[in-house]
Amino acid sequence: MLDDARTPEIIRHHVVDALQYALRNYGQVFTAKEVEWLAQWDDARLPLAAKKELGKREEPAIAAR
């Protein structure tokens, strides 16, 4: 849907905004693979939020060592 040229721009923005919100506020519901995939997205908003979530997940692992 996001890659389809026929999808209206407003729909694409809404989906990206919703994913960004979910990553920032409920990142724990995403698997590590999903977060890594979103970290490589072509819209700047998602990689920023995904990398922040990955950082949160790495902090406890580093502290446990």
mmCIF file with all atom_site columns, N, CA and C in Angstrom:
data_model
loop_
_atom_site.group_PDB
_atom_site.id
_atom_site.type_symbol
_atom_site.label_atom_id
_atom_site.label_alt_id
_atom_site.label_comp_id
_atom_site.label_asym_id
_atom_site.label_entity_id
_atom_site.label_seq_id
_atom_site.pdbx_PDB_ins_code
_atom_site.Cartn_x
_atom_site.Cartn_y
_atom_site.Cartn_z
_atom_site.occupancy
_atom_site.B_iso_or_equiv
_atom_site.pdbx_formal_charge
_atom_site.auth_seq_id
_atom_site.auth_comp_id
_atom_site.auth_asym_id
_atom_site.auth_atom_id
_atom_site.pdbx_PDB_model_num
ATOM 1   N N  . MET A 1 1  ? 0.819  -1.180 0.000  1.00 0.00 ? 1  MET A N  1
ATOM 2   C CA . MET A 1 1  ? 0.000  0.000  0.000  1.00 0.00 ? 1  MET A CA 1
ATOM 3   C C  . MET A 1 1  ? 0.870  1.253  0.000  1.00 0.00 ? 1  MET A C  1
ATOM 4   N N  . LEU A 1 2  ? 1.908  1.275  0.817  1.00 0.00 ? 2  LEU A N  1
ATOM 5   C CA . LEU A 1 2  ? 2.753  2.468  0.884  1.00 0.00 ? 2  LEU A CA 1
ATOM 6   C C  . LEU A 1 2  ? 3.590  2.648  -0.372 1.00 0.00 ? 2  LEU A C  1
ATOM 7   N N  . ASP A 1 3  ? 3.874  1.553  -1.074 1.00 0.00 ? 3  ASP A N  1
ATOM 8   C CA . ASP A 1 3  ? 4.673  1.631  -2.294 1.00 0.00 ? 3  ASP A CA 1
ATOM 9   C C  . ASP A 1 3  ? 3.817  1.797  -3.543 1.00 0.00 ? 3  ASP A C  1
ATOM 10  N N  . ASP A 1 4  ? 2.514  1.690  -3.404 1.00 0.00 ? 4  ASP A N  1
ATOM 11  C CA . ASP A 1 4  ? 1.607  1.801  -4.545 1.00 0.00 ? 4  ASP A CA 1
ATOM 12  C C  . ASP A 1 4  ? 1.422  3.268  -4.912 1.00 0.00 ? 4  ASP A C  1
ATOM 13  N N  . ALA A 1 5  ? 1.718  3.617  -6.151 1.00 0.00 ? 5  ALA A N  1
ATOM 14  C CA . ALA A 1 5  ? 1.612  5.010  -6.615 1.00 0.00 ? 5  ALA A CA 1
ATOM 15  C C  . ALA A 1 5  ? 0.167  5.510  -6.587 1.00 0.00 ? 5  ALA A C  1
ATOM 16  N N  . ARG A 1 6  ? -0.792 4.587  -6.598 1.00 0.00 ? 6  ARG A N  1
ATOM 17  C CA . ARG A 1 6  ? -2.201 4.999  -6.587 1.00 0.00 ? 6  ARG A CA 1
ATOM 18  C C  . ARG A 1 6  ? -2.704 5.366  -5.195 1.00 0.00 ? 6  ARG A C  1
ATOM 19  N N  . THR A 1 7  ? -1.949 5.022  -4.166 1.00 0.00 ? 7  THR A N  1
ATOM 20  C CA . THR A 1 7  ? -2.353 5.344  -2.794 1.00 0.00 ? 7  THR A CA 1
ATOM 21  C C  . THR A 1 7  ? -2.211 6.844  -2.570 1.00 0.00 ? 7  THR A C  1
ATOM 22  N N  . PRO A 1 8  ? -3.266 7.495  -2.100 1.00 0.00 ? 8  PRO A N  1
ATOM 23  C CA . PRO A 1 8  ? -3.171 8.939  -1.847 1.00 0.00 ? 8  PRO A CA 1
ATOM 24  C C  . PRO A 1 8  ? -2.084 9.262  -0.820 1.00 0.00 ? 8  PRO A C  1
ATOM 25  N N  . GLU A 1 9  ? -1.432 10.373 -1.025 1.00 0.00 ? 9  GLU A N  1
ATOM 26  C CA . GLU A 1 9  ? -0.334 10.816 -0.158 1.00 0.00 ? 9  GLU A CA 1
ATOM 27  C C  . GLU A 1 9  ? -0.779 10.912 1.303  1.00 0.00 ? 9  GLU A C  1
ATOM 28  N N  . ILE A 1 10 ? -1.985 11.389 1.533  1.00 0.00 ? 10 ILE A N  1
ATOM 29  C CA . ILE A 1 10 ? -2.466 11.563 2.908  1.00 0.00 ? 10 ILE A CA 1
ATOM 30  C C  . ILE A 1 10 ? -2.575 10.216 3.628  1.00 0.00 ? 10 ILE A C  1
ATOM 31  N N  . ILE A 1 11 ? -2.931 9.170  2.889  1.00 0.00 ? 11 ILE A N  1
ATOM 32  C CA . ILE A 1 11 ? -3.016 7.830  3.483  1.00 0.00 ? 11 ILE A CA 1
ATOM 33  C C  . ILE A 1 11 ? -1.624 7.351  3.869  1.00 0.00 ? 11 ILE A C  1
ATOM 34  N N  . ARG A 1 12 ? -0.646 7.555  2.977  1.00 0.00 ? 12 ARG A N  1
ATOM 35  C CA . ARG A 1 12 ? 0.731  7.156  3.280  1.00 0.00 ? 12 ARG A CA 1
ATOM 36  C C  . ARG A 1 12 ? 1.233  7.865  4.525  1.00 0.00 ? 12 ARG A C  1
ATOM 37  N N  . HIS A 1 13 ? 0.989  9.174  4.609  1.00 0.00 ? 13 HIS A N  1
ATOM 38  C CA . HIS A 1 13 ? 1.443  9.939  5.771  1.00 0.00 ? 13 HIS A CA 1
ATOM 39  C C  . HIS A 1 13 ? 0.766  9.446  7.051  1.00 0.00 ? 13 HIS A C  1
ATOM 40  N N  . HIS A 1 14 ? -0.515 9.121  6.959  1.00 0.00 ? 14 HIS A N  1
ATOM 41  C CA . HIS A 1 14 ? -1.245 8.641  8.133  1.00 0.00 ? 14 HIS A CA 1
ATOM 42  C C  . HIS A 1 14 ? -0.665 7.311  8.626  1.00 0.00 ? 14 HIS A C  1
ATOM 43  N N  . VAL A 1 15 ? -0.373 6.404  7.711  1.00 0.00 ? 15 VAL A N  1
ATOM 44  C CA . VAL A 1 15 ? 0.186  5.103  8.090  1.00 0.00 ? 15 VAL A CA 1
ATOM 45  C C  . VAL A 1 15 ? 1.562  5.281  8.726  1.00 0.00 ? 15 VAL A C  1
ATOM 46  N N  . VAL A 1 16 ? 2.400  6.122  8.127  1.00 0.00 ? 16 VAL A N  1
ATOM 47  C CA . VAL A 1 16 ? 3.736  6.364  8.674  1.00 0.00 ? 16 VAL A CA 1
ATOM 48  C C  . VAL A 1 16 ? 3.634  7.022  10.047 1.00 0.00 ? 16 VAL A C  1
ATOM 49  N N  . ASP A 1 17 ? 2.739  7.987  10.189 1.00 0.00 ? 17 ASP A N  1
ATOM 50  C CA . ASP A 1 17 ? 2.553  8.647  11.485 1.00 0.00 ? 17 ASP A CA 1
ATOM 51  C C  . ASP A 1 17 ? 2.084  7.658  12.550 1.00 0.00 ? 17 ASP A C  1
ATOM 52  N N  . ALA A 1 18 ? 1.164  6.765  12.171 1.00 0.00 ? 18 ALA A N  1
ATOM 53  C CA . ALA A 1 18 ? 0.660  5.770  13.121 1.00 0.00 ? 18 ALA A CA 1
ATOM 54  C C  . ALA A 1 18 ? 1.768  4.798  13.541 1.00 0.00 ? 18 ALA A C  1
ATOM 55  N N  . LEU A 1 19 ? 2.588  4.370  12.593 1.00 0.00 ? 19 LEU A N  1
ATOM 56  C CA . LEU A 1 19 ? 3.708  3.486  12.926 1.00 0.00 ? 19 LEU A CA 1
ATOM 57  C C  . LEU A 1 19 ? 4.717  4.189  13.820 1.00 0.00 ? 19 LEU A C  1
ATOM 58  N N  . GLN A 1 20 ? 4.988  5.444  13.515 1.00 0.00 ? 20 GLN A N  1
ATOM 59  C CA . GLN A 1 20 ? 5.932  6.212  14.333 1.00 0.00 ? 20 GLN A CA 1
ATOM 60  C C  . GLN A 1 20 ? 5.402  6.349  15.764 1.00 0.00 ? 20 GLN A C  1
ATOM 61  N N  . TYR A 1 21 ? 4.131  6.662  15.911 1.00 0.00 ? 21 TYR A N  1
ATOM 62  C CA . TYR A 1 21 ? 3.519  6.786  17.236 1.00 0.00 ? 21 TYR A CA 1
ATOM 63  C C  . TYR A 1 21 ? 3.618  5.461  17.998 1.00 0.00 ? 21 TYR A C  1
ATOM 64  N N  . ALA A 1 22 ? 3.288  4.376  17.301 1.00 0.00 ? 22 ALA A N  1
ATOM 65  C CA . ALA A 1 22 ? 3.338  3.061  17.949 1.00 0.00 ? 22 ALA A CA 1
ATOM 66  C C  . ALA A 1 22 ? 4.762  2.705  18.373 1.00 0.00 ? 22 ALA A C  1
ATOM 67  N N  . LEU A 1 23 ? 5.733  3.010  17.527 1.00 0.00 ? 23 LEU A N  1
ATOM 68  C CA . LEU A 1 23 ? 7.126  2.722  17.879 1.00 0.00 ? 23 LEU A CA 1
ATOM 69  C C  . LEU A 1 23 ? 7.569  3.521  19.094 1.00 0.00 ? 23 LEU A C  1
ATOM 70  N N  . ARG A 1 24 ? 7.203  4.779  19.129 1.00 0.00 ? 24 ARG A N  1
ATOM 71  C CA . ARG A 1 24 ? 7.644  5.640  20.233 1.00 0.00 ? 24 ARG A CA 1
ATOM 72  C C  . ARG A 1 24 ? 6.972  5.300  21.554 1.00 0.00 ? 24 ARG A C  1
ATOM 73  N N  . ASN A 1 25 ? 5.700  4.928  21.496 1.00 0.00 ? 25 ASN A N  1
ATOM 74  C CA . ASN A 1 25 ? 4.937  4.735  22.725 1.00 0.00 ? 25 ASN A CA 1
ATOM 75  C C  . ASN A 1 25 ? 4.694  3.276  23.107 1.00 0.00 ? 25 ASN A C  1
ATOM 76  N N  . TYR A 1 26 ? 4.723  2.387  22.135 1.00 0.00 ? 26 TYR A N  1
ATOM 77  C CA . TYR A 1 26 ? 4.446  0.972  22.394 1.00 0.00 ? 26 TYR A CA 1
ATOM 78  C C  . TYR A 1 26 ? 5.437  0.089  21.640 1.00 0.00 ? 26 TYR A C  1
ATOM 79  N N  . GLY A 1 27 ? 6.683  0.500  21.611 1.00 0.00 ? 27 GLY A N  1
ATOM 80  C CA . GLY A 1 27 ? 7.708  -0.212 20.858 1.00 0.00 ? 27 GLY A CA 1
ATOM 81  C C  . GLY A 1 27 ? 7.865  -1.664 21.239 1.00 0.00 ? 27 GLY A C  1
ATOM 82  N N  . GLN A 1 28 ? 7.514  -1.999 22.473 1.00 0.00 ? 28 GLN A N  1
ATOM 83  C CA . GLN A 1 28 ? 7.679  -3.371 22.949 1.00 0.00 ? 28 GLN A CA 1
ATOM 84  C C  . GLN A 1 28 ? 6.772  -4.358 22.227 1.00 0.00 ? 28 GLN A C  1
ATOM 85  N N  . VAL A 1 29 ? 5.737  -3.895 21.531 1.00 0.00 ? 29 VAL A N  1
ATOM 86  C CA . VAL A 1 29 ? 4.850  -4.824 20.824 1.00 0.00 ? 29 VAL A CA 1
ATOM 87  C C  . VAL A 1 29 ? 5.436  -5.287 19.492 1.00 0.00 ? 29 VAL A C  1
ATOM 88  N N  . PHE A 1 30 ? 6.494  -4.638 19.036 1.00 0.00 ? 30 PHE A N  1
ATOM 89  C CA . PHE A 1 30 ? 7.143  -5.018 17.787 1.00 0.00 ? 30 PHE A CA 1
ATOM 90  C C  . PHE A 1 30 ? 8.254  -6.024 18.073 1.00 0.00 ? 30 PHE A C  1
ATOM 91  N N  . THR A 1 31 ? 8.428  -6.975 17.173 1.00 0.00 ? 31 THR A N  1
ATOM 92  C CA . THR A 1 31 ? 9.544  -7.905 17.309 1.00 0.00 ? 31 THR A CA 1
ATOM 93  C C  . THR A 1 31 ? 10.833 -7.181 16.922 1.00 0.00 ? 31 THR A C  1
ATOM 94  N N  . ALA A 1 32 ? 11.950 -7.738 17.322 1.00 0.00 ? 32 ALA A N  1
ATOM 95  C CA . ALA A 1 32 ? 13.245 -7.137 16.978 1.00 0.00 ? 32 ALA A CA 1
ATOM 96  C C  . ALA A 1 32 ? 13.416 -7.072 15.465 1.00 0.00 ? 32 ALA A C  1
ATOM 97  N N  . LYS A 1 33 ? 12.954 -8.099 14.770 1.00 0.00 ? 33 LYS A N  1
ATOM 98  C CA . LYS A 1 33 ? 13.075 -8.134 13.308 1.00 0.00 ? 33 LYS A CA 1
ATOM 99  C C  . LYS A 1 33 ? 12.252 -7.010 12.673 1.00 0.00 ? 33 LYS A C  1
ATOM 100 N N  . GLU A 1 34 ? 11.052 -6.767 13.188 1.00 0.00 ? 34 GLU A N  1
ATOM 101 C CA . GLU A 1 34 ? 10.214 -5.686 12.667 1.00 0.00 ? 34 GLU A CA 1
ATOM 102 C C  . GLU A 1 34 ? 10.858 -4.324 12.911 1.00 0.00 ? 34 GLU A C  1
ATOM 103 N N  . VAL A 1 35 ? 11.417 -4.132 14.096 1.00 0.00 ? 35 VAL A N  1
ATOM 104 C CA . VAL A 1 35 ? 12.049 -2.850 14.421 1.00 0.00 ? 35 VAL A CA 1
ATOM 105 C C  . VAL A 1 35 ? 13.270 -2.637 13.532 1.00 0.00 ? 35 VAL A C  1
ATOM 106 N N  . GLU A 1 36 ? 14.053 -3.686 13.314 1.00 0.00 ? 36 GLU A N  1
ATOM 107 C CA . GLU A 1 36 ? 15.212 -3.569 12.430 1.00 0.00 ? 36 GLU A CA 1
ATOM 108 C C  . GLU A 1 36 ? 14.780 -3.236 11.008 1.00 0.00 ? 36 GLU A C  1
ATOM 109 N N  . TRP A 1 37 ? 13.684 -3.832 10.555 1.00 0.00 ? 37 TRP A N  1
ATOM 110 C CA . TRP A 1 37 ? 13.152 -3.556 9.218  1.00 0.00 ? 37 TRP A CA 1
ATOM 111 C C  . TRP A 1 37 ? 12.695 -2.102 9.119  1.00 0.00 ? 37 TRP A C  1
ATOM 112 N N  . LEU A 1 38 ? 11.993 -1.616 10.134 1.00 0.00 ? 38 LEU A N  1
ATOM 113 C CA . LEU A 1 38 ? 11.532 -0.227 10.132 1.00 0.00 ? 38 LEU A CA 1
ATOM 114 C C  . LEU A 1 38 ? 12.694 0.756  10.243 1.00 0.00 ? 38 LEU A C  1
ATOM 115 N N  . ALA A 1 39 ? 13.790 0.338  10.841 1.00 0.00 ? 39 ALA A N  1
ATOM 116 C CA . ALA A 1 39 ? 14.967 1.203  10.962 1.00 0.00 ? 39 ALA A CA 1
ATOM 117 C C  . ALA A 1 39 ? 15.594 1.491  9.604  1.00 0.00 ? 39 ALA A C  1
ATOM 118 N N  . GLN A 1 40 ? 15.254 0.687  8.607  1.00 0.00 ? 40 GLN A N  1
ATOM 119 C CA . GLN A 1 40 ? 15.807 0.876  7.269  1.00 0.00 ? 40 GLN A CA 1
ATOM 120 C C  . GLN A 1 40 ? 14.795 1.476  6.300  1.00 0.00 ? 40 GLN A C  1
ATOM 121 N N  . TRP A 1 41 ? 13.676 1.954  6.808  1.00 0.00 ? 41 TRP A N  1
ATOM 122 C CA . TRP A 1 41 ? 12.615 2.514  5.974  1.00 0.00 ? 41 TRP A CA 1
ATOM 123 C C  . TRP A 1 41 ? 13.097 3.784  5.284  1.00 0.00 ? 41 TRP A C  1
ATOM 124 N N  . ASP A 1 42 ? 12.488 4.118  4.146  1.00 0.00 ? 42 ASP A N  1
ATOM 125 C CA . ASP A 1 42 ? 12.939 5.276  3.372  1.00 0.00 ? 42 ASP A CA 1
ATOM 126 C C  . ASP A 1 42 ? 12.369 6.610  3.860  1.00 0.00 ? 42 ASP A C  1
ATOM 127 N N  . ASP A 1 43 ? 11.421 6.591  4.775  1.00 0.00 ? 43 ASP A N  1
ATOM 128 C CA . ASP A 1 43 ? 10.884 7.823  5.366  1.00 0.00 ? 43 ASP A CA 1
ATOM 129 C C  . ASP A 1 43 ? 11.653 8.076  6.660  1.00 0.00 ? 43 ASP A C  1
ATOM 130 N N  . ALA A 1 44 ? 12.197 9.254  6.813  1.00 0.00 ? 44 ALA A N  1
ATOM 131 C CA . ALA A 1 44 ? 13.097 9.556  7.943  1.00 0.00 ? 44 ALA A CA 1
ATOM 132 C C  . ALA A 1 44 ? 12.439 9.384  9.313  1.00 0.00 ? 44 ALA A C  1
ATOM 133 N N  . ARG A 1 45 ? 11.131 9.518  9.395  1.00 0.00 ? 45 ARG A N  1
ATOM 134 C CA . ARG A 1 45 ? 10.465 9.446  10.700 1.00 0.00 ? 45 ARG A CA 1
ATOM 135 C C  . ARG A 1 45 ? 10.541 8.060  11.321 1.00 0.00 ? 45 ARG A C  1
ATOM 136 N N  . LEU A 1 46 ? 10.394 7.036  10.503 1.00 0.00 ? 46 LEU A N  1
ATOM 137 C CA . LEU A 1 46 ? 10.399 5.674  11.044 1.00 0.00 ? 46 LEU A CA 1
ATOM 138 C C  . LEU A 1 46 ? 11.781 5.212  11.489 1.00 0.00 ? 46 LEU A C  1
ATOM 139 N N  . PRO A 1 47 ? 12.834 5.427  10.698 1.00 0.00 ? 47 PRO A N  1
ATOM 140 C CA . PRO A 1 47 ? 14.152 4.997  11.180 1.00 0.00 ? 47 PRO A CA 1
ATOM 141 C C  . PRO A 1 47 ? 14.563 5.664  12.486 1.00 0.00 ? 47 PRO A C  1
ATOM 142 N N  . LEU A 1 48 ? 14.220 6.920  12.671 1.00 0.00 ? 48 LEU A N  1
ATOM 143 C CA . LEU A 1 48 ? 14.571 7.598  13.922 1.00 0.00 ? 48 LEU A CA 1
ATOM 144 C C  . LEU A 1 48 ? 13.895 6.931  15.113 1.00 0.00 ? 48 LEU A C  1
ATOM 145 N N  . ALA A 1 49 ? 12.594 6.684  14.985 1.00 0.00 ? 49 ALA A N  1
ATOM 146 C CA . ALA A 1 49 ? 11.856 6.045  16.076 1.00 0.00 ? 49 ALA A CA 1
ATOM 147 C C  . ALA A 1 49 ? 12.315 4.600  16.275 1.00 0.00 ? 49 ALA A C  1
ATOM 148 N N  . ALA A 1 50 ? 12.594 3.891  15.187 1.00 0.00 ? 50 ALA A N  1
ATOM 149 C CA . ALA A 1 50 ? 13.023 2.494  15.294 1.00 0.00 ? 50 ALA A CA 1
ATOM 150 C C  . ALA A 1 50 ? 14.404 2.391  15.937 1.00 0.00 ? 50 ALA A C  1
ATOM 151 N N  . LYS A 1 51 ? 15.312 3.266  15.562 1.00 0.00 ? 51 LYS A N  1
ATOM 152 C CA . LYS A 1 51 ? 16.655 3.230  16.153 1.00 0.00 ? 51 LYS A CA 1
ATOM 153 C C  . LYS A 1 51 ? 16.607 3.567  17.640 1.00 0.00 ? 51 LYS A C  1
ATOM 154 N N  . LYS A 1 52 ? 15.693 4.453  18.010 1.00 0.00 ? 52 LYS A N  1
ATOM 155 C CA . LYS A 1 52 ? 15.525 4.777  19.429 1.00 0.00 ? 52 LYS A CA 1
ATOM 156 C C  . LYS A 1 52 ? 15.023 3.545  20.190 1.00 0.00 ? 52 LYS A C  1
ATOM 157 N N  . GLU A 1 53 ? 14.085 2.824  19.597 1.00 0.00 ? 53 GLU A N  1
ATOM 158 C CA . GLU A 1 53 ? 13.567 1.600  20.219 1.00 0.00 ? 53 GLU A CA 1
ATOM 159 C C  . GLU A 1 53 ? 14.657 0.534  20.302 1.00 0.00 ? 53 GLU A C  1
ATOM 160 N N  . LEU A 1 54 ? 15.457 0.393  19.260 1.00 0.00 ? 54 LEU A N  1
ATOM 161 C CA . LEU A 1 54 ? 16.564 -0.569 19.304 1.00 0.00 ? 54 LEU A CA 1
ATOM 162 C C  . LEU A 1 54 ? 17.546 -0.200 20.408 1.00 0.00 ? 54 LEU A C  1
ATOM 163 N N  . GLY A 1 55 ? 17.782 1.100  20.588 1.00 0.00 ? 55 GLY A N  1
ATOM 164 C CA . GLY A 1 55 ? 18.668 1.557  21.653 1.00 0.00 ? 55 GLY A CA 1
ATOM 165 C C  . GLY A 1 55 ? 18.132 1.200  23.027 1.00 0.00 ? 55 GLY A C  1
ATOM 166 N N  . LYS A 1 56 ? 16.814 1.317  23.212 1.00 0.00 ? 56 LYS A N  1
ATOM 167 C CA . LYS A 1 56 ? 16.194 0.942  24.489 1.00 0.00 ? 56 LYS A CA 1
ATOM 168 C C  . LYS A 1 56 ? 16.389 -0.543 24.772 1.00 0.00 ? 56 LYS A C  1
ATOM 169 N N  . ARG A 1 57 ? 16.320 -1.341 23.727 1.00 0.00 ? 57 ARG A N  1
ATOM 170 C CA . ARG A 1 57 ? 16.452 -2.788 23.898 1.00 0.00 ? 57 ARG A CA 1
ATOM 171 C C  . ARG A 1 57 ? 17.896 -3.191 24.163 1.00 0.00 ? 57 ARG A C  1
ATOM 172 N N  . GLU A 1 58 ? 18.843 -2.448 23.631 1.00 0.00 ? 58 GLU A N  1
ATOM 173 C CA . GLU A 1 58 ? 20.254 -2.776 23.820 1.00 0.00 ? 58 GLU A CA 1
ATOM 174 C C  . GLU A 1 58 ? 20.754 -2.355 25.199 1.00 0.00 ? 58 GLU A C  1
ATOM 175 N N  . GLU A 1 59 ? 20.188 -1.295 25.775 1.00 0.00 ? 59 GLU A N  1
ATOM 176 C CA . GLU A 1 59 ? 20.631 -0.809 27.088 1.00 0.00 ? 59 GLU A CA 1
ATOM 177 C C  . GLU A 1 59 ? 20.539 -1.886 28.167 1.00 0.00 ? 59 GLU A C  1
ATOM 178 N N  . PRO A 1 60 ? 19.403 -2.579 28.321 1.00 0.00 ? 60 PRO A N  1
ATOM 179 C CA . PRO A 1 60 ? 19.339 -3.629 29.353 1.00 0.00 ? 60 PRO A CA 1
ATOM 180 C C  . PRO A 1 60 ? 20.319 -4.771 29.080 1.00 0.00 ? 60 PRO A C  1
ATOM 181 N N  . ALA A 1 61 ? 20.549 -5.090 27.824 1.00 0.00 ? 61 ALA A N  1
ATOM 182 C CA . ALA A 1 61 ? 21.481 -6.171 27.489 1.00 0.00 ? 61 ALA A CA 1
ATOM 183 C C  . ALA A 1 61 ? 22.904 -5.783 27.871 1.00 0.00 ? 61 ALA A C  1
ATOM 184 N N  . ILE A 1 62 ? 23.260 -4.532 27.659 1.00 0.00 ? 62 ILE A N  1
ATOM 185 C CA . ILE A 1 62 ? 24.596 -4.053 28.022 1.00 0.00 ? 62 ILE A CA 1
ATOM 186 C C  . ILE A 1 62 ? 24.740 -4.011 29.538 1.00 0.00 ? 62 ILE A C  1
ATOM 187 N N  . ALA A 1 63 ? 23.705 -3.562 30.235 1.00 0.00 ? 63 ALA A N  1
ATOM 188 C CA . ALA A 1 63 ? 23.745 -3.461 31.695 1.00 0.00 ? 63 ALA A CA 1
ATOM 189 C C  . ALA A 1 63 ? 23.840 -4.842 32.352 1.00 0.00 ? 63 ALA A C  1
ATOM 190 N N  . ALA A 1 64 ? 23.285 -5.846 31.697 1.00 0.00 ? 64 ALA A N  1
ATOM 191 C CA . ALA A 1 64 ? 23.285 -7.195 32.260 1.00 0.00 ? 64 ALA A CA 1
ATOM 192 C C  . ALA A 1 64 ? 24.654 -7.865 32.171 1.00 0.00 ? 64 ALA A C  1
ATOM 193 N N  . ARG A 1 65 ? 25.517 -7.344 31.324 1.00 0.00 ? 65 ARG A N  1
ATOM 194 C CA . ARG A 1 65 ? 26.851 -7.964 31.150 1.00 0.00 ? 65 ARG A CA 1
ATOM 195 C C  . ARG A 1 65 ? 27.717 -7.725 32.300 1.00 0.00 ? 65 ARG A C  1
#
